[in-house]
Short mmCIF file of C-alpha atoms in Angstrom, two decimals:
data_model
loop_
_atom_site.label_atom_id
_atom_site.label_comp_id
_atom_site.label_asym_id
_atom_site.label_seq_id
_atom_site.Cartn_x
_atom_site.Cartn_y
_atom_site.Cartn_z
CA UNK L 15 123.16 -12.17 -170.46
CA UNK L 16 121.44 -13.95 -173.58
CA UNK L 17 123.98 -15.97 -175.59
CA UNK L 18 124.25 -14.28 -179.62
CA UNK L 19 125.45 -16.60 -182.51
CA UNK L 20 125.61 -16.48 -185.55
CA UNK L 21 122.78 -19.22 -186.07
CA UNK L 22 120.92 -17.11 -183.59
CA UNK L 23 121.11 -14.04 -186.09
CA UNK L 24 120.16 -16.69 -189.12
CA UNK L 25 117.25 -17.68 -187.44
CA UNK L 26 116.23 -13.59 -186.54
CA UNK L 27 116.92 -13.34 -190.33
CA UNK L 28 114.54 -15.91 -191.13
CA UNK L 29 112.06 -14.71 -189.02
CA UNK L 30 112.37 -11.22 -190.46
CA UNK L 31 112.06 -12.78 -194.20
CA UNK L 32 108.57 -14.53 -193.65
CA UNK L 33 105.58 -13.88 -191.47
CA UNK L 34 104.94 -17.24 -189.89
CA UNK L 35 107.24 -20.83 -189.85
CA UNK L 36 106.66 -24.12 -188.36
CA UNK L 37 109.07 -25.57 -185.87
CA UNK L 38 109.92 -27.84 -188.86
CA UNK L 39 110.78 -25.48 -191.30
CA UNK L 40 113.47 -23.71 -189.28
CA UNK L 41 114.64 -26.77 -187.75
CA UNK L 42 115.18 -27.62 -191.28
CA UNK L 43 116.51 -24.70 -192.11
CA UNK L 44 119.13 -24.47 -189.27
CA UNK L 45 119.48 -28.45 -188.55
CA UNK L 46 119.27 -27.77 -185.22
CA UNK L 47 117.23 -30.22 -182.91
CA UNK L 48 113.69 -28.56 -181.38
CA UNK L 49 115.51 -28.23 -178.45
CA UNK L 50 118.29 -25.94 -179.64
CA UNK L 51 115.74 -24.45 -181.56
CA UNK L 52 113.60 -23.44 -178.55
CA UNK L 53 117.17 -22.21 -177.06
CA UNK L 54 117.69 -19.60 -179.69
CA UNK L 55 113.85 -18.84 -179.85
CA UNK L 56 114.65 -17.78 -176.08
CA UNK L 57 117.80 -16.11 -176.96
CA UNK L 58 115.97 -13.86 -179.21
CA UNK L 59 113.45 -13.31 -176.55
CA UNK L 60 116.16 -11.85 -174.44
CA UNK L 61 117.65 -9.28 -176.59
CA UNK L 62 113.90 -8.05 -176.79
CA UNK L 63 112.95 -9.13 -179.56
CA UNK L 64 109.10 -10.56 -179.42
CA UNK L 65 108.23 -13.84 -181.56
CA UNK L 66 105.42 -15.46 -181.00
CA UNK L 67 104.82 -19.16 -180.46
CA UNK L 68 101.38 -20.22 -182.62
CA UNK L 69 99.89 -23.78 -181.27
CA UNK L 70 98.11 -26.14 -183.21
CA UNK L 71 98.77 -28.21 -186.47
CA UNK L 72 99.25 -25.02 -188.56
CA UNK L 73 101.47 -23.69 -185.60
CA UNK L 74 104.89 -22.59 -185.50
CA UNK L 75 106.86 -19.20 -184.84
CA UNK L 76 106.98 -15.83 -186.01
CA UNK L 77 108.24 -11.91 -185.37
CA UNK L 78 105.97 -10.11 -182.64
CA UNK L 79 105.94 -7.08 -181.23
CA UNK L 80 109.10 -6.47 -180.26
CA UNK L 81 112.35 -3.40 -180.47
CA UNK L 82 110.30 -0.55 -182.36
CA UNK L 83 112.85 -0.72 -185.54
CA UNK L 84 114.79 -3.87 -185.14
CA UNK L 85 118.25 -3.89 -186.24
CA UNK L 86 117.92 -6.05 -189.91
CA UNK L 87 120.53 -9.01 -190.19
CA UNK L 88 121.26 -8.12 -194.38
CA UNK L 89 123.71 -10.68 -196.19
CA UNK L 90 126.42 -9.21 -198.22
CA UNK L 91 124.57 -8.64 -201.31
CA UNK L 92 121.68 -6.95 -199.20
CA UNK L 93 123.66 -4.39 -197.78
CA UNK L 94 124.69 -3.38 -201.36
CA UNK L 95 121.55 -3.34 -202.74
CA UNK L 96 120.44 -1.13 -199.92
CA UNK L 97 123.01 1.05 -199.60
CA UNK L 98 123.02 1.69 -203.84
CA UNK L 99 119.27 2.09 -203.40
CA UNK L 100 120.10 5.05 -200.10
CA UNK L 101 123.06 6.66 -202.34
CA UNK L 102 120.01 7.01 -205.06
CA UNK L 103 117.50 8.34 -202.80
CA UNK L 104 119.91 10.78 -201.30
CA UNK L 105 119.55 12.59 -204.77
CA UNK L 106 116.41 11.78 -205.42
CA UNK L 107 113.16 14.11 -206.71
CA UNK L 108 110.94 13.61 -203.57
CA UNK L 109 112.39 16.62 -200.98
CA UNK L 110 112.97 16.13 -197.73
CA UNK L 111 113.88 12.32 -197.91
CA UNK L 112 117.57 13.16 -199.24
CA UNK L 113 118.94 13.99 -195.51
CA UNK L 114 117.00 10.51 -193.93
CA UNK L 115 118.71 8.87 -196.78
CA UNK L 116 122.21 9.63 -196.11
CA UNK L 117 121.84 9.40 -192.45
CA UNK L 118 120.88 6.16 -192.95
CA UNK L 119 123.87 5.13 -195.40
CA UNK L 120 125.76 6.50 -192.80
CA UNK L 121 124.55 4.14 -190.10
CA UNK L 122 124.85 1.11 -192.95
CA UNK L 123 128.10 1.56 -193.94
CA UNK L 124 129.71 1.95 -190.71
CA UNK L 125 128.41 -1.46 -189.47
CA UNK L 126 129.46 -3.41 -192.40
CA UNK L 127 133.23 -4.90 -193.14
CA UNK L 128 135.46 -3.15 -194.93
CA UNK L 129 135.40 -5.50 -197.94
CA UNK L 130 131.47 -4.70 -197.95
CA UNK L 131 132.01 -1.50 -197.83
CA UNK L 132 134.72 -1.73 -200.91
CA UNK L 133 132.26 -3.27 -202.60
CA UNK L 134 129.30 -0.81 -202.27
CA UNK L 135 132.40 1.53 -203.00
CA UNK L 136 132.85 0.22 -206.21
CA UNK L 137 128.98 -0.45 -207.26
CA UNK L 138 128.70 3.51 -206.60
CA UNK L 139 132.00 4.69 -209.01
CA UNK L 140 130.19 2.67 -211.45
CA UNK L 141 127.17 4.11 -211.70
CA UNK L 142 126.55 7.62 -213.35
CA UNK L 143 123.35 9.23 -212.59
CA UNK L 144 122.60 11.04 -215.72
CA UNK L 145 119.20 13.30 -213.99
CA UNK L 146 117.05 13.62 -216.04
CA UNK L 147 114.15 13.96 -212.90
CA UNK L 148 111.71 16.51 -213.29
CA UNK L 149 110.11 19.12 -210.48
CA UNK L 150 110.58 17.55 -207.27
CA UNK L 151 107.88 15.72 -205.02
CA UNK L 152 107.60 17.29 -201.42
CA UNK L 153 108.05 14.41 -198.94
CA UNK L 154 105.34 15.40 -196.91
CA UNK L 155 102.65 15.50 -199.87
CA UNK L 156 103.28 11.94 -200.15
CA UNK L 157 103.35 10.52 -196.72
CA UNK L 158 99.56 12.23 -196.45
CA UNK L 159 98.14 10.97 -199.73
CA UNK L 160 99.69 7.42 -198.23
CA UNK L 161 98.00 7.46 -195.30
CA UNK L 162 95.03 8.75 -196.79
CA UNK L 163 94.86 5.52 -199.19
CA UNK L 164 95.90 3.27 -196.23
CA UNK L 165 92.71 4.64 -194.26
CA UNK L 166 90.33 5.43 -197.18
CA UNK L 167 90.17 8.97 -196.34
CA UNK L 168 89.57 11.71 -198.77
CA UNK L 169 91.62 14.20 -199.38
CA UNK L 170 91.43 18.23 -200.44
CA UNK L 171 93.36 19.36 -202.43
CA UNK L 172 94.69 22.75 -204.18
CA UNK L 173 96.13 21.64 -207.77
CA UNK L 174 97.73 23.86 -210.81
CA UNK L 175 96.50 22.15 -213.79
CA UNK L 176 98.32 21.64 -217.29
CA UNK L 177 97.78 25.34 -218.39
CA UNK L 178 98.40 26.81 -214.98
CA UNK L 179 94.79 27.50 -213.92
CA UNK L 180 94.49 27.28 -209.81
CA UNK L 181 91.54 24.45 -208.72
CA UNK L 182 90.34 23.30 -205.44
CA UNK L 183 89.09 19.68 -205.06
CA UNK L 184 88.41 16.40 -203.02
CA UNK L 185 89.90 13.32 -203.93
CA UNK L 186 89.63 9.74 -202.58
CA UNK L 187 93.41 7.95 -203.39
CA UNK L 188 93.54 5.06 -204.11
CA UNK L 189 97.51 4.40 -205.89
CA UNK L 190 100.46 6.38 -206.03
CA UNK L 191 102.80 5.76 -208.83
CA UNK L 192 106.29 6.67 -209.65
CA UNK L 193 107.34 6.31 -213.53
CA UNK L 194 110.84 7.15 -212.84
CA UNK L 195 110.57 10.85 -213.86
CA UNK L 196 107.33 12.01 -212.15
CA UNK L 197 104.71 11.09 -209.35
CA UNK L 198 101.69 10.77 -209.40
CA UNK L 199 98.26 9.99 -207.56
CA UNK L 200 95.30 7.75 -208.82
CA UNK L 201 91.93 8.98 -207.21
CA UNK L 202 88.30 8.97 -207.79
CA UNK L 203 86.45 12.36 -208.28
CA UNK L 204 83.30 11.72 -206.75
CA UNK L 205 82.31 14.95 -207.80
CA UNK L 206 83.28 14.64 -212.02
CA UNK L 207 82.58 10.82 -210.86
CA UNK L 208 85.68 10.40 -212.84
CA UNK L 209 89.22 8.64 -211.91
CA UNK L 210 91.65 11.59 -212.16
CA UNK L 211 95.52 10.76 -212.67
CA UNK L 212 97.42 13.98 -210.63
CA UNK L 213 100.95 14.82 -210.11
CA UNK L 214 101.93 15.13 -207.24
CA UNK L 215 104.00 17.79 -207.53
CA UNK L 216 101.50 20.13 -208.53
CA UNK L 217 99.02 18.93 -205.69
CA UNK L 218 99.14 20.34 -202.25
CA UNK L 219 97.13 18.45 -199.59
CA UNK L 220 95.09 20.87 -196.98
CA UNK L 221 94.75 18.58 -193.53
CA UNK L 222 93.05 17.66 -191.87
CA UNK L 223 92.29 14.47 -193.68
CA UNK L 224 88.44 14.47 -195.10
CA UNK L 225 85.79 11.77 -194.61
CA UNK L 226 86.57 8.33 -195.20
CA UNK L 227 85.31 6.39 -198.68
CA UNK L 228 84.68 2.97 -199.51
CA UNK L 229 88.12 1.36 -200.84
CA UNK L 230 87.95 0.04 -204.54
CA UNK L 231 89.93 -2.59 -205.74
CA UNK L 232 91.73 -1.29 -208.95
CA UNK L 233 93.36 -3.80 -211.07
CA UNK L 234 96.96 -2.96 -211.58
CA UNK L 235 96.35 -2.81 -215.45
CA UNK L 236 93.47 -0.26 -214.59
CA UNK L 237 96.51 1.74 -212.73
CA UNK L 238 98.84 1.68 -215.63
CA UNK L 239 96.16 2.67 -218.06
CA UNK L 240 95.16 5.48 -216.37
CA UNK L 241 98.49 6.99 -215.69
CA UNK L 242 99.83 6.28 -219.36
CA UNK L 243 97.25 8.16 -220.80
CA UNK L 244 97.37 11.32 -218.23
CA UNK L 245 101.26 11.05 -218.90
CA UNK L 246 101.25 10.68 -222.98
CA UNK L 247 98.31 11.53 -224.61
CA UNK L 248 96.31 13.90 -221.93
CA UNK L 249 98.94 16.85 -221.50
CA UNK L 250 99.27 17.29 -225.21
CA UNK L 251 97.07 19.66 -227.63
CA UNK L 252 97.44 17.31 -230.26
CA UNK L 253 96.43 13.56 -229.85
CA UNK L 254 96.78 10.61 -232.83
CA UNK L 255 95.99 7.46 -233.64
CA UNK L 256 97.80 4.88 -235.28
CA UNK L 257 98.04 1.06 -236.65
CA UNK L 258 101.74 -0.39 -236.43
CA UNK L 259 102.43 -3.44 -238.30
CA UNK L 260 104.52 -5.05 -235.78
CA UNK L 261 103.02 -7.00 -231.93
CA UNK L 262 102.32 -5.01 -228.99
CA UNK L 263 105.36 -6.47 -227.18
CA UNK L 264 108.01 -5.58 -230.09
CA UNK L 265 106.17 -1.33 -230.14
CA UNK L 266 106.04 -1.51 -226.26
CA UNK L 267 110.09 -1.83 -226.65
CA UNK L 268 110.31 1.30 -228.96
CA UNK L 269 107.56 3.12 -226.70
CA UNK L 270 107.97 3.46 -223.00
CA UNK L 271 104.45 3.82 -220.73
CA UNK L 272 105.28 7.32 -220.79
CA UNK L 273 104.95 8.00 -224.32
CA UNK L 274 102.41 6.32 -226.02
CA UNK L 275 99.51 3.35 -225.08
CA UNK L 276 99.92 0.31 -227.38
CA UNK L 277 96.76 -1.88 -227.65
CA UNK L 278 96.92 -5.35 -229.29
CA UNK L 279 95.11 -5.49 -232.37
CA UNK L 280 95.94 -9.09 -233.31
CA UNK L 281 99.78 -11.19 -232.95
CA UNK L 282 101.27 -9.42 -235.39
CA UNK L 283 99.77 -5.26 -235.50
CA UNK L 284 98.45 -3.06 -232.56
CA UNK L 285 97.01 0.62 -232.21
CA UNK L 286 99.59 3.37 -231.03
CA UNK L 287 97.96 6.65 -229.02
CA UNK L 288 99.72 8.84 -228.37
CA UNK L 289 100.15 13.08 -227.62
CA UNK L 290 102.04 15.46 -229.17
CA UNK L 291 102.34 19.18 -229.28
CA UNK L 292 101.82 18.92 -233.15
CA UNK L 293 101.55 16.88 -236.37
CA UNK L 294 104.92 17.37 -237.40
CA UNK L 295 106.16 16.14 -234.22
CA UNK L 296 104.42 13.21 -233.94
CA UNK L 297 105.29 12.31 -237.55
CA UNK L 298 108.75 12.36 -236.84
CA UNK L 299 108.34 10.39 -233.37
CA UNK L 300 106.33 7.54 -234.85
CA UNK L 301 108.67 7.72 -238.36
CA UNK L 302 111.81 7.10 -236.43
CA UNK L 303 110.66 3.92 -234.51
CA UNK L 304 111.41 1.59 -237.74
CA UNK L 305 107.99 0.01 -237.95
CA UNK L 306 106.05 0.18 -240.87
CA UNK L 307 102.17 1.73 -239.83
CA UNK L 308 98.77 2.91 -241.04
CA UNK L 309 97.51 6.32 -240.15
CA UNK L 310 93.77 5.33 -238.35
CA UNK L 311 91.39 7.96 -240.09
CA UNK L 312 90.35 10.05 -237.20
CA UNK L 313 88.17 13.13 -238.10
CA UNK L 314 90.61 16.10 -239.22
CA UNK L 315 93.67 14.91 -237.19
CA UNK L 316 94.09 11.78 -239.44
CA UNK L 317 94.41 14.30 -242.33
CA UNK L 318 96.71 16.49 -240.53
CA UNK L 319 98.79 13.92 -239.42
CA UNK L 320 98.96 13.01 -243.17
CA UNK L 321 99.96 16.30 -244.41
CA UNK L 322 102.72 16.49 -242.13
CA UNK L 323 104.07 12.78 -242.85
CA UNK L 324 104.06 13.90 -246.68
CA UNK L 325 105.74 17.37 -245.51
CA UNK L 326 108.23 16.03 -243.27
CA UNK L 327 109.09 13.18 -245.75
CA UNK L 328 109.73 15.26 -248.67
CA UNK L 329 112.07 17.50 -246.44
CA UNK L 330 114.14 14.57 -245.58
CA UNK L 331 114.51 13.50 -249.24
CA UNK L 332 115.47 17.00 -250.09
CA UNK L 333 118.02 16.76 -247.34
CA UNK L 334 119.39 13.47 -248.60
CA UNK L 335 119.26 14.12 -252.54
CA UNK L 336 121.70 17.18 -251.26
CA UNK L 337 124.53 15.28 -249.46
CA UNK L 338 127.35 14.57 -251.15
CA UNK L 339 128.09 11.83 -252.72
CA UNK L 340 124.42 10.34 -252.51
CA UNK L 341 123.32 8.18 -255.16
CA UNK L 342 119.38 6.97 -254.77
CA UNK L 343 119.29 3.68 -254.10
CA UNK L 344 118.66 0.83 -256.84
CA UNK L 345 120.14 3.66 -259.59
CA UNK L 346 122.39 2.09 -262.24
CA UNK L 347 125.07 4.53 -260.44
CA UNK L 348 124.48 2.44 -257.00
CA UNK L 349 124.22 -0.67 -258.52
CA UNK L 350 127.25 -0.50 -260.59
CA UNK L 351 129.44 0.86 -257.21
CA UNK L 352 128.20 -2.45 -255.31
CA UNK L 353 129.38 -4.59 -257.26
CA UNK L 354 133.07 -2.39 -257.50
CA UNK L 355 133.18 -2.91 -254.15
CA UNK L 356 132.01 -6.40 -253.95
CA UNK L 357 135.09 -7.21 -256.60
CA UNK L 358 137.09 -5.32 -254.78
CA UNK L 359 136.73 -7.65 -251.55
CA UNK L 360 137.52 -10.64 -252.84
CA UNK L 361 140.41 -9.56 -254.54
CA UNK L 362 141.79 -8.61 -251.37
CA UNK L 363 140.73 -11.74 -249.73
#
């Protein structure tokens, strides 16, 4: 019977954290002696778990073939993080997962201690998951489209597109991405030779897989641009154009991916796209942001979009100039009130 300590489950641990280590490293690591590190190596080796020795300079040890799924050795603060993470997915938008997920918090939480357990106890009551998801993702549409990118195969596909109409097509995948409210799917049209952004839960894959395709590398920024615009400008009837005087980093604050694309323009402006379902709705989304900006002329839009900034403006002041009480501001009537009040306060004081 293989002897199990607890340096023996650090050292599985370690193995488990990084592909390869030198003899060295985990000696270091453990302060054990190469002999006692050999030991556990063999220890390890007995409970069936496979880790390779690598000769040479470069050489060292690390995690074979081994158990199919072997059990994870998770400090404290990695069994919360998982189990928060497994409470999330059991209510999460892709169907089919939710069951796996609580099966597996299940298994989690009965292995840990009990002050572990309080604890992912506690991180749960604290939490309040406010929805908010939209249609959900069918588990099986993206298992396929994964294996599809992770052997370059294409992919057919029956899609309902923004108005509804019914298409057939072939894709090649190459990303999936999650914003947080939707999925979707990054693939080349070879026949639009286009990139398409898709959501997935609008896409139904027909199997078998198609032929395979030669894998592109797509920058990550090349990712996010494509899906920002399919998410924010793309759906919408109504697309616009503008110039905010304030940097790309401070808009991308007030603007989330999935709302508008924010190009630099220089340190201290960039350009805001963006979709919206009208003028007067995308005046009143850009005008609440607190940043002064420039309408970008733009064929008729630009002259929409400043008819309904005037219209929408002018209904607010009628709004205000209505409430009791108001007094515009820098009126002899609001000046001489500031300075009551100011006299006021340091009377009191």
């Amino acid at each position: 019977m293989p002897r199990t300590s607890a340096r023996t489950l650090e050292l599985l641990g370690l193995l488990q954290a990084r592909r390869h280590w030198s003899g060295a490293e985990l000696q270091g690591r453990l302060q054990v002696s190469a002999r006692t590190l050999r030991r556990d190596i063999d220890d390890l080796r007995g409970l069936g778990y496979g880790v390779d020795a690598v000769p040479g300079v470069g050489g060292g040890y690390r995690l074979g073939a081994g158990a199919a799924i072997p059990p994870l050795v998770l400090s404290a603060d990695e069994a919360v993080a998982i189990a928060v993470g497994l409470r999330a997915a059991a209510s999460t938008a892709v169907t089919g997962i939710e069951d796996a997920a609580a099966r597996a918090l299940v298994k989690l939480e009965q292995s840990l201690s009990s002050e572990t357990r309080g604890r992912i106890t506690e991180v749960g009551q604290a939490i309040i998951p406010l929805g908010g998801l939209s249609e959900p993702v069918d588990l099986d549409t993206v298992l396929t489209l994964a294996r599809a990118i992770r052997e370059s195969r294409s992919v057919r596909i029956d899609y309902t597109r923004h108005d509804g109409t019914e298409v057939r097509r072939t894709i090649e995948p190459h990303r999936i991405v999650h914003t947080g409210r939707r999925w979707y799917v990054v693939a080349w049209d070879a026949q639009r030779e286009a990139w398409r952004t898709l959501r997935l839960d609008r896409l139904t894959p027909r199997l078998p897989l198609a032929e395979q395709f030669e894998a592109l590398e797509v920058p990550v920024d090349t990712v996010r641009e494509l899906t920002t615009r399919s998410i924010s400008v793309a759906p919408y009837p109504c697309h616009f154009r503008v110039r905010m005087h304030a940097s790309a980093a401070e808009v991308s604050t007030r603007f989330g991916a999935a709302t508008a694309q924010v190009t630099p323009i220089d340190e201290n402006s960039c350009e805001l796209v963006a979709g919206a379902n009208s003028a007067r709705e995308f005046a009143l989304y850009v005008g609440l942001c607190g940043i002064e900006f420039d309408v970008i002329e733009d064929g008729d839009r630009s002259v929409n979009l400043a008819d309904a900034l005037i219209e929408v403006g002018a209904r607010l002041s009628r709004a205000a100039g209505q409430a009791p009480g108001y007094e515009a501001s820098g009126s002899p009537e609001m000046t001489a009130r500031s300075q009551s009040r100011a006299s006021m306060n340091t009377s009191s004081s």
